[in-house]
Tab-separated table of C-alpha atoms in Angstrom:
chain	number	residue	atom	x	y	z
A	1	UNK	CA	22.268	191.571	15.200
A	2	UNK	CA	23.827	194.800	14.308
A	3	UNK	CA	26.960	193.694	12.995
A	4	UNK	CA	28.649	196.884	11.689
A	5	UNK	CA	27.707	198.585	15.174
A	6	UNK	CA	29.388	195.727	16.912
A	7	UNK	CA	32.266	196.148	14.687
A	8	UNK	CA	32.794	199.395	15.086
A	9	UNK	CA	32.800	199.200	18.802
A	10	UNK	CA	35.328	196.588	18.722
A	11	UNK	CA	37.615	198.897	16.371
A	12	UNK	CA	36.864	201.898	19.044
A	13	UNK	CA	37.815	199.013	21.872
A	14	UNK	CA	41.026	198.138	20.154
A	15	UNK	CA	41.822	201.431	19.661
A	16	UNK	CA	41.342	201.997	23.646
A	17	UNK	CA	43.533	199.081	24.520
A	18	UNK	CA	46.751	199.520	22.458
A	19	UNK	CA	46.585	203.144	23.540
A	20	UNK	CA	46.490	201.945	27.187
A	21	UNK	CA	49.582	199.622	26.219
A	22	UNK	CA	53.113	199.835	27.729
A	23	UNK	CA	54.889	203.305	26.198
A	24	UNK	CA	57.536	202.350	23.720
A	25	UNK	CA	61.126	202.898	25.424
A	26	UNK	CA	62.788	206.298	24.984
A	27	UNK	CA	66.336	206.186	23.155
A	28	UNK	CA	67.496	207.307	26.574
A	29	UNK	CA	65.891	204.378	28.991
A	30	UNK	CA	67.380	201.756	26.402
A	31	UNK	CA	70.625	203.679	27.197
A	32	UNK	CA	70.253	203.264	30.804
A	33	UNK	CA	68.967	199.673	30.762
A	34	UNK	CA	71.695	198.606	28.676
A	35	UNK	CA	74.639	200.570	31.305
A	36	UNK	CA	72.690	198.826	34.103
A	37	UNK	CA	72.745	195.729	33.141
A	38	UNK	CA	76.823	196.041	32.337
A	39	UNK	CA	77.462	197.396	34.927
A	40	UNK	CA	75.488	194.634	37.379
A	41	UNK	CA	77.832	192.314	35.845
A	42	UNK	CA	80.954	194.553	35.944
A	43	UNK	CA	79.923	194.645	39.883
A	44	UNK	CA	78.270	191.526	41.125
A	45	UNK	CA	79.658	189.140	38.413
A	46	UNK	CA	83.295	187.012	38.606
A	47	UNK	CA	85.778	188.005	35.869
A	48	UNK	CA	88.826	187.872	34.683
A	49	UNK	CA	90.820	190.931	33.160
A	50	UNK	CA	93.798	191.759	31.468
A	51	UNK	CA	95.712	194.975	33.217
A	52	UNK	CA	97.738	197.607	32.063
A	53	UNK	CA	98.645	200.625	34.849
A	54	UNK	CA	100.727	203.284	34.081
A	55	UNK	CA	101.665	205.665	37.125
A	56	UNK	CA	103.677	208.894	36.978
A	57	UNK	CA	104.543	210.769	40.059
A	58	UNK	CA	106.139	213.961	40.304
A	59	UNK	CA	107.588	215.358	43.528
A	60	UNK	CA	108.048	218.891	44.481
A	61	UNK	CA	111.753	218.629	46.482
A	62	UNK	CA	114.618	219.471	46.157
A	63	UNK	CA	116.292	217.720	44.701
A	64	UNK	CA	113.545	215.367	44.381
A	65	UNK	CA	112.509	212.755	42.145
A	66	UNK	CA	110.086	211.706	39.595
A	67	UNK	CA	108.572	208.246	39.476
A	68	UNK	CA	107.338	206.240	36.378
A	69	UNK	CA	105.805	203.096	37.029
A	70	UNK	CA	104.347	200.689	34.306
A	71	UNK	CA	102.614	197.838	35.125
A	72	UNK	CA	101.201	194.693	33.288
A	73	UNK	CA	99.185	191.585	35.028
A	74	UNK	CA	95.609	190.084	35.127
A	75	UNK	CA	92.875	191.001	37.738
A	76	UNK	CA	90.599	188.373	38.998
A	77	UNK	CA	87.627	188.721	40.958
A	78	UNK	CA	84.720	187.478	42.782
A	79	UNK	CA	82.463	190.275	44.364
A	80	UNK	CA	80.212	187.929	45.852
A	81	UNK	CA	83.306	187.024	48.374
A	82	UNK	CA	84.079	189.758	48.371
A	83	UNK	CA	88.154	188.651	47.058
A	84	UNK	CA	90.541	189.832	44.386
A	85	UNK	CA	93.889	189.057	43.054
A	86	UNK	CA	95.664	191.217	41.329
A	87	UNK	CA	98.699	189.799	39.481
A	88	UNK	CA	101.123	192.267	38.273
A	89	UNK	CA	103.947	190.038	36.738
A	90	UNK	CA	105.477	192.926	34.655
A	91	UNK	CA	106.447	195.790	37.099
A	92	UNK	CA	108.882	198.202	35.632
A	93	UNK	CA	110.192	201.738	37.360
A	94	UNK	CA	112.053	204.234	36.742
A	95	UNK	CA	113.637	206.984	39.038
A	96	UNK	CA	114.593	210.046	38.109
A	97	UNK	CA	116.588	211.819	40.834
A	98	UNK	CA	117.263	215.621	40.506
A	99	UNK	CA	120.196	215.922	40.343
A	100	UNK	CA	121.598	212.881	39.673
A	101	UNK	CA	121.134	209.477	38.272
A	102	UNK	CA	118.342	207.678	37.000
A	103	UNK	CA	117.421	204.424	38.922
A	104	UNK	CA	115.526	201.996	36.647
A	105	UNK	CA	114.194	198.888	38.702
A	106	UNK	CA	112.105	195.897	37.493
A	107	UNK	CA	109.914	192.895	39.444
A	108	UNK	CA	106.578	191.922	40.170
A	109	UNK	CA	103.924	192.507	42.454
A	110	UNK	CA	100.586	190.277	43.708
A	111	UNK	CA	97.894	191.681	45.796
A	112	UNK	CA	95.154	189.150	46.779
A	113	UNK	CA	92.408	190.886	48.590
A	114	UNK	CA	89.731	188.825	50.725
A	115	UNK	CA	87.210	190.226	52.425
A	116	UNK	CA	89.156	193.434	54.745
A	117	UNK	CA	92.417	191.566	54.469
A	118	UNK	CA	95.054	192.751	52.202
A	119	UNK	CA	98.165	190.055	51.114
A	120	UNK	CA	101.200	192.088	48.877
A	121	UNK	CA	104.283	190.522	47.708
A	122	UNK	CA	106.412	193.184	45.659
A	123	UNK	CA	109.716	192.071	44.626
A	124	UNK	CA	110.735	195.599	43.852
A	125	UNK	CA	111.339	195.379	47.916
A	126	UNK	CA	111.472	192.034	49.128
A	127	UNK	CA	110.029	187.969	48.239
A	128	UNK	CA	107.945	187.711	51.250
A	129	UNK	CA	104.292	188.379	51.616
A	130	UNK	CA	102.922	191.012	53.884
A	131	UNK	CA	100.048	192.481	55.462
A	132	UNK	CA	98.540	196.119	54.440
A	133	UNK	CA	96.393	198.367	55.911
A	134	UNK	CA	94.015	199.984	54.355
A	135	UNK	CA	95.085	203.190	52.501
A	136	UNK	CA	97.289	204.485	50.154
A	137	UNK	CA	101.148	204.114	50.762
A	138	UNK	CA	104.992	205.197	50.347
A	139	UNK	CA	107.353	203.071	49.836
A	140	UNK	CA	110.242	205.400	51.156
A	141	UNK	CA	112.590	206.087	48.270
A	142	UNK	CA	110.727	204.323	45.943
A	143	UNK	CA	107.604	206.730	45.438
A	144	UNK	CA	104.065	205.599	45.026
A	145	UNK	CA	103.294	201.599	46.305
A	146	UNK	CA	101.980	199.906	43.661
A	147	UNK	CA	100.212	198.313	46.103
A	148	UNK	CA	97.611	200.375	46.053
A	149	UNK	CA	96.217	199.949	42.268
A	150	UNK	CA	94.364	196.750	43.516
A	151	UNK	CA	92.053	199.382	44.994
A	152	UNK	CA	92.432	202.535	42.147
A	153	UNK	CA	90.882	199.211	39.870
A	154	UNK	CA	87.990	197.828	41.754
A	155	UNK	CA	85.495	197.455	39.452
A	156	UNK	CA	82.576	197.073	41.906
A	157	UNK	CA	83.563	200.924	42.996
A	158	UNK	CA	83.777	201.870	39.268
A	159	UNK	CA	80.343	200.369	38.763
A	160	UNK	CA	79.330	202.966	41.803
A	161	UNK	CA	81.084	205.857	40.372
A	162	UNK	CA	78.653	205.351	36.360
A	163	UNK	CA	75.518	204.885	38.759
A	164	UNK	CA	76.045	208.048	40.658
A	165	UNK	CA	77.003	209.730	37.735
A	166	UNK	CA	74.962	209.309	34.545
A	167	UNK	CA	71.034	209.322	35.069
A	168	UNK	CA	70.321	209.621	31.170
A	169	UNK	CA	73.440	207.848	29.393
A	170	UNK	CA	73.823	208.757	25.683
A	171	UNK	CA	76.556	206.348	24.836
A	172	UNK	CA	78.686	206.619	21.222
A	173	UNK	CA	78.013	203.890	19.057
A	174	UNK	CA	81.377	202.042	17.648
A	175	UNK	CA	82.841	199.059	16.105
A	176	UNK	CA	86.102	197.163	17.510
A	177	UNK	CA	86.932	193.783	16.088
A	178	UNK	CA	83.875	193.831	14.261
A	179	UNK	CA	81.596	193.843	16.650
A	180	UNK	CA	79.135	196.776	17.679
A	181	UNK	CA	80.157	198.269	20.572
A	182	UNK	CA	78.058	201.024	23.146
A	183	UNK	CA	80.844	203.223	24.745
A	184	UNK	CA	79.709	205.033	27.629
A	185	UNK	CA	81.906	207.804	29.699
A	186	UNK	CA	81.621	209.508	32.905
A	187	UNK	CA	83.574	211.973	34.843
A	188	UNK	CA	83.333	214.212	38.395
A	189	UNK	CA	85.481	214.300	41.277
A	190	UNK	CA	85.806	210.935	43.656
A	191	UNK	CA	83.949	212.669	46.489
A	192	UNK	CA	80.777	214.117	43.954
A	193	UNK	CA	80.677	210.584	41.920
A	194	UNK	CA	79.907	208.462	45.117
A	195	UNK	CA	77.952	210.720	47.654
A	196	UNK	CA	74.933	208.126	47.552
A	197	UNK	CA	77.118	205.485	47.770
A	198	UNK	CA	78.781	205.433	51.151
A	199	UNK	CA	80.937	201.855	51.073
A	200	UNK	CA	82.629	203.106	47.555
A	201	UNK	CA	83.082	205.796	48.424
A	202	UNK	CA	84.984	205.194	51.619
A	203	UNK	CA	87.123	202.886	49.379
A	204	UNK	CA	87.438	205.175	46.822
A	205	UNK	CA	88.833	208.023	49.163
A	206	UNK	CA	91.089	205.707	50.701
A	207	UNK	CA	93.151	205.655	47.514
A	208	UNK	CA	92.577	209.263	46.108
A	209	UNK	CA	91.463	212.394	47.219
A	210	UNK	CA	87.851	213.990	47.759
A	211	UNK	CA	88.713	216.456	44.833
A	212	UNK	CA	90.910	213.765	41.960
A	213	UNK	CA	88.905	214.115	38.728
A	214	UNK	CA	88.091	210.777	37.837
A	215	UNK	CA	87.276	209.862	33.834
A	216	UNK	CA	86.384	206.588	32.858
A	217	UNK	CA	84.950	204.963	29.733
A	218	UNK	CA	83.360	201.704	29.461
A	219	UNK	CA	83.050	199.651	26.521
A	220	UNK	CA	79.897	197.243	26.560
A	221	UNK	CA	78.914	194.900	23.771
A	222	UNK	CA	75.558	193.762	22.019
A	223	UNK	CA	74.599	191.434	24.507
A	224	UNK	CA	75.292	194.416	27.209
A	225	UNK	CA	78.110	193.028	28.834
A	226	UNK	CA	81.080	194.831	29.604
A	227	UNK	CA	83.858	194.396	27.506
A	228	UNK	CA	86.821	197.116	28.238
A	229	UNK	CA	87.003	199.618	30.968
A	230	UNK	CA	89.748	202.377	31.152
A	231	UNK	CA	90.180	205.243	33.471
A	232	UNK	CA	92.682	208.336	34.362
A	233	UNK	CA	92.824	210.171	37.381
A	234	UNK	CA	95.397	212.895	38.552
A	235	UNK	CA	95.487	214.336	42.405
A	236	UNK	CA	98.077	215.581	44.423
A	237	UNK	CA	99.231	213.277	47.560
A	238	UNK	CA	99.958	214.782	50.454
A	239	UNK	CA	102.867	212.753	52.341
A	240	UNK	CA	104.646	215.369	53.758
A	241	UNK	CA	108.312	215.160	52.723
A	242	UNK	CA	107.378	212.674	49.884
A	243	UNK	CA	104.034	214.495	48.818
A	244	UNK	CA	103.727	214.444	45.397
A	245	UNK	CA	101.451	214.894	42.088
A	246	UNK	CA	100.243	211.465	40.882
A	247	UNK	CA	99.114	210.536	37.744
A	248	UNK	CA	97.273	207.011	37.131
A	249	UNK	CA	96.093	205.293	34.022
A	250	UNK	CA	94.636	202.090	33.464
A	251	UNK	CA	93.218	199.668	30.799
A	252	UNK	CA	91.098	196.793	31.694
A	253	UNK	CA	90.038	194.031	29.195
A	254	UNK	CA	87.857	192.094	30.587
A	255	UNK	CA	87.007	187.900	29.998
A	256	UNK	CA	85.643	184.611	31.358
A	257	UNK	CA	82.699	186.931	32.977
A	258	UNK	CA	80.649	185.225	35.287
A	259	UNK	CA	83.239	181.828	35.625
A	260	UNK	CA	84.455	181.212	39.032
A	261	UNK	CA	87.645	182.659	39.869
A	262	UNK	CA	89.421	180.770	42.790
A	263	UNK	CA	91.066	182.795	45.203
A	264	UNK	CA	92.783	181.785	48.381
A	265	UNK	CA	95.365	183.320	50.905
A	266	UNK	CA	98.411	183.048	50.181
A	267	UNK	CA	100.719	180.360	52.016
A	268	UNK	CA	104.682	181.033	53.265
């Protein structure tokens, strides 16, 4: 037997084979694996998130009045339900009138979302549970319905917005708490970030406009889950009388991911 022959074929067969392997994943594609996988659990995962909203709403009257609403609660959800429950225990506003005096008014407000069904309780105007439509509202005198943020912070639509938006992530690495962090960013307008995604992007639309630039930035750890999400927005509402320019912030800092959250109608 011929054995360096036969071991040089086997060297020119090995050779063959590892060439013919599985390509070693580009810096980009371990980018995009790692966003996809946070962002299938920012979407189709339970949670549990601390909230912080800021809102600032300017209107063009005269004499008009501008609007600063802050807002503090945790957001729970189950997108398998679909249902959400957004707590906001910490409600503070305050209303500028021009001329005039400046209204400052503090409550709370809980929206519990199941399925198309919308539940608000807002102390600002009264104790007692109510029905919404969907949509963004005015709340007469009292500017922009806070009301609506359950919707401005659905994370399942956020998730749509990254997907539509980044085909070849390059996220900055950082450190927070000492832990390695990926922080990945997006923005476009509403309409442009969801065109292939027609549910989220009726939601989306039916709390800002076509044209609102939307940023975002989402935190995801080393074990690709994510871990803070915050986004800013500014449009102009049209509302006739009470149209006004809106600006929205919001923080969300996110826990217990993937633990039931129980959500139920609310009773009384």
């Amino acid at each position: 037997m011929k054995w360096r022959g036969t071991g040089a074929g086997i060297g020119v067969l090995v050779l063959v084979l590892t060439a013919c392997g599985p390509a070693e994943e580009s810096p980009e594609e371990k980018a995009a694996g790692k966003l996809e996988k946070a962002l299938a659990a920012l979407s189709g995962q339970p949670h549990r998130a601390d909230v912080e909203v800021d809102v600032y709403a300017l209107n063009g009257m005269i004499p008009g009045f501008k609007l600063t609403a802050e807002m503090r609660g945790t957001h729970r959800s189950m997108p398998g339900n679909p249902a959400t429950d957004l707590d906001l225990s910490s409600v503070a506003t305050e209303i500028e009138l021009r001329p005039g005096p400046t209204r400052n008014d503090s409550g709370a407000v809980r929206v519990i979302t199941i399925g198309d069904q919308t539940y608000v309780r807002n102390t600002l105007q009264s104790g007692q549970w109510r029905t919404l439509p969907a949509g963004p509202r005015l709340t007469g005198k009292d500017g922009y319905d806070p009301a609506s943020t359950a919707k401005m912070v659905d994370t399942t639509m956020i998730a749509e917005i990254y997907r539509g938006q980044i085909a070849a992530p390059r996220p900055s690495p950082t450190t927070e708490g000492g832990e390695a962090m990926s922080v990945f960013s997006a923005s476009c307008t509403v309409a442009q970030c969801l065109e292939d995604s027609p549910e989220a992007r009726k939601a989306a639309l039916s709390v800002y406009p076509g044209d609102a630039i939307f940023n975002s930035t989402l935190w995801v750890d080393g074990r690709d889950r994510p871990r803070r999400l915050t986004m800013t927005s500014e449009f102009f509402l049209n509302a006739g009388k009470q149209s006004m320019d809106v600006k929205f912030k919001a923080t969300l800092t996110l826990h217990d991911l993937g633990k039931p959250q129980d959500i139920t109608a609310p009773s009384g």
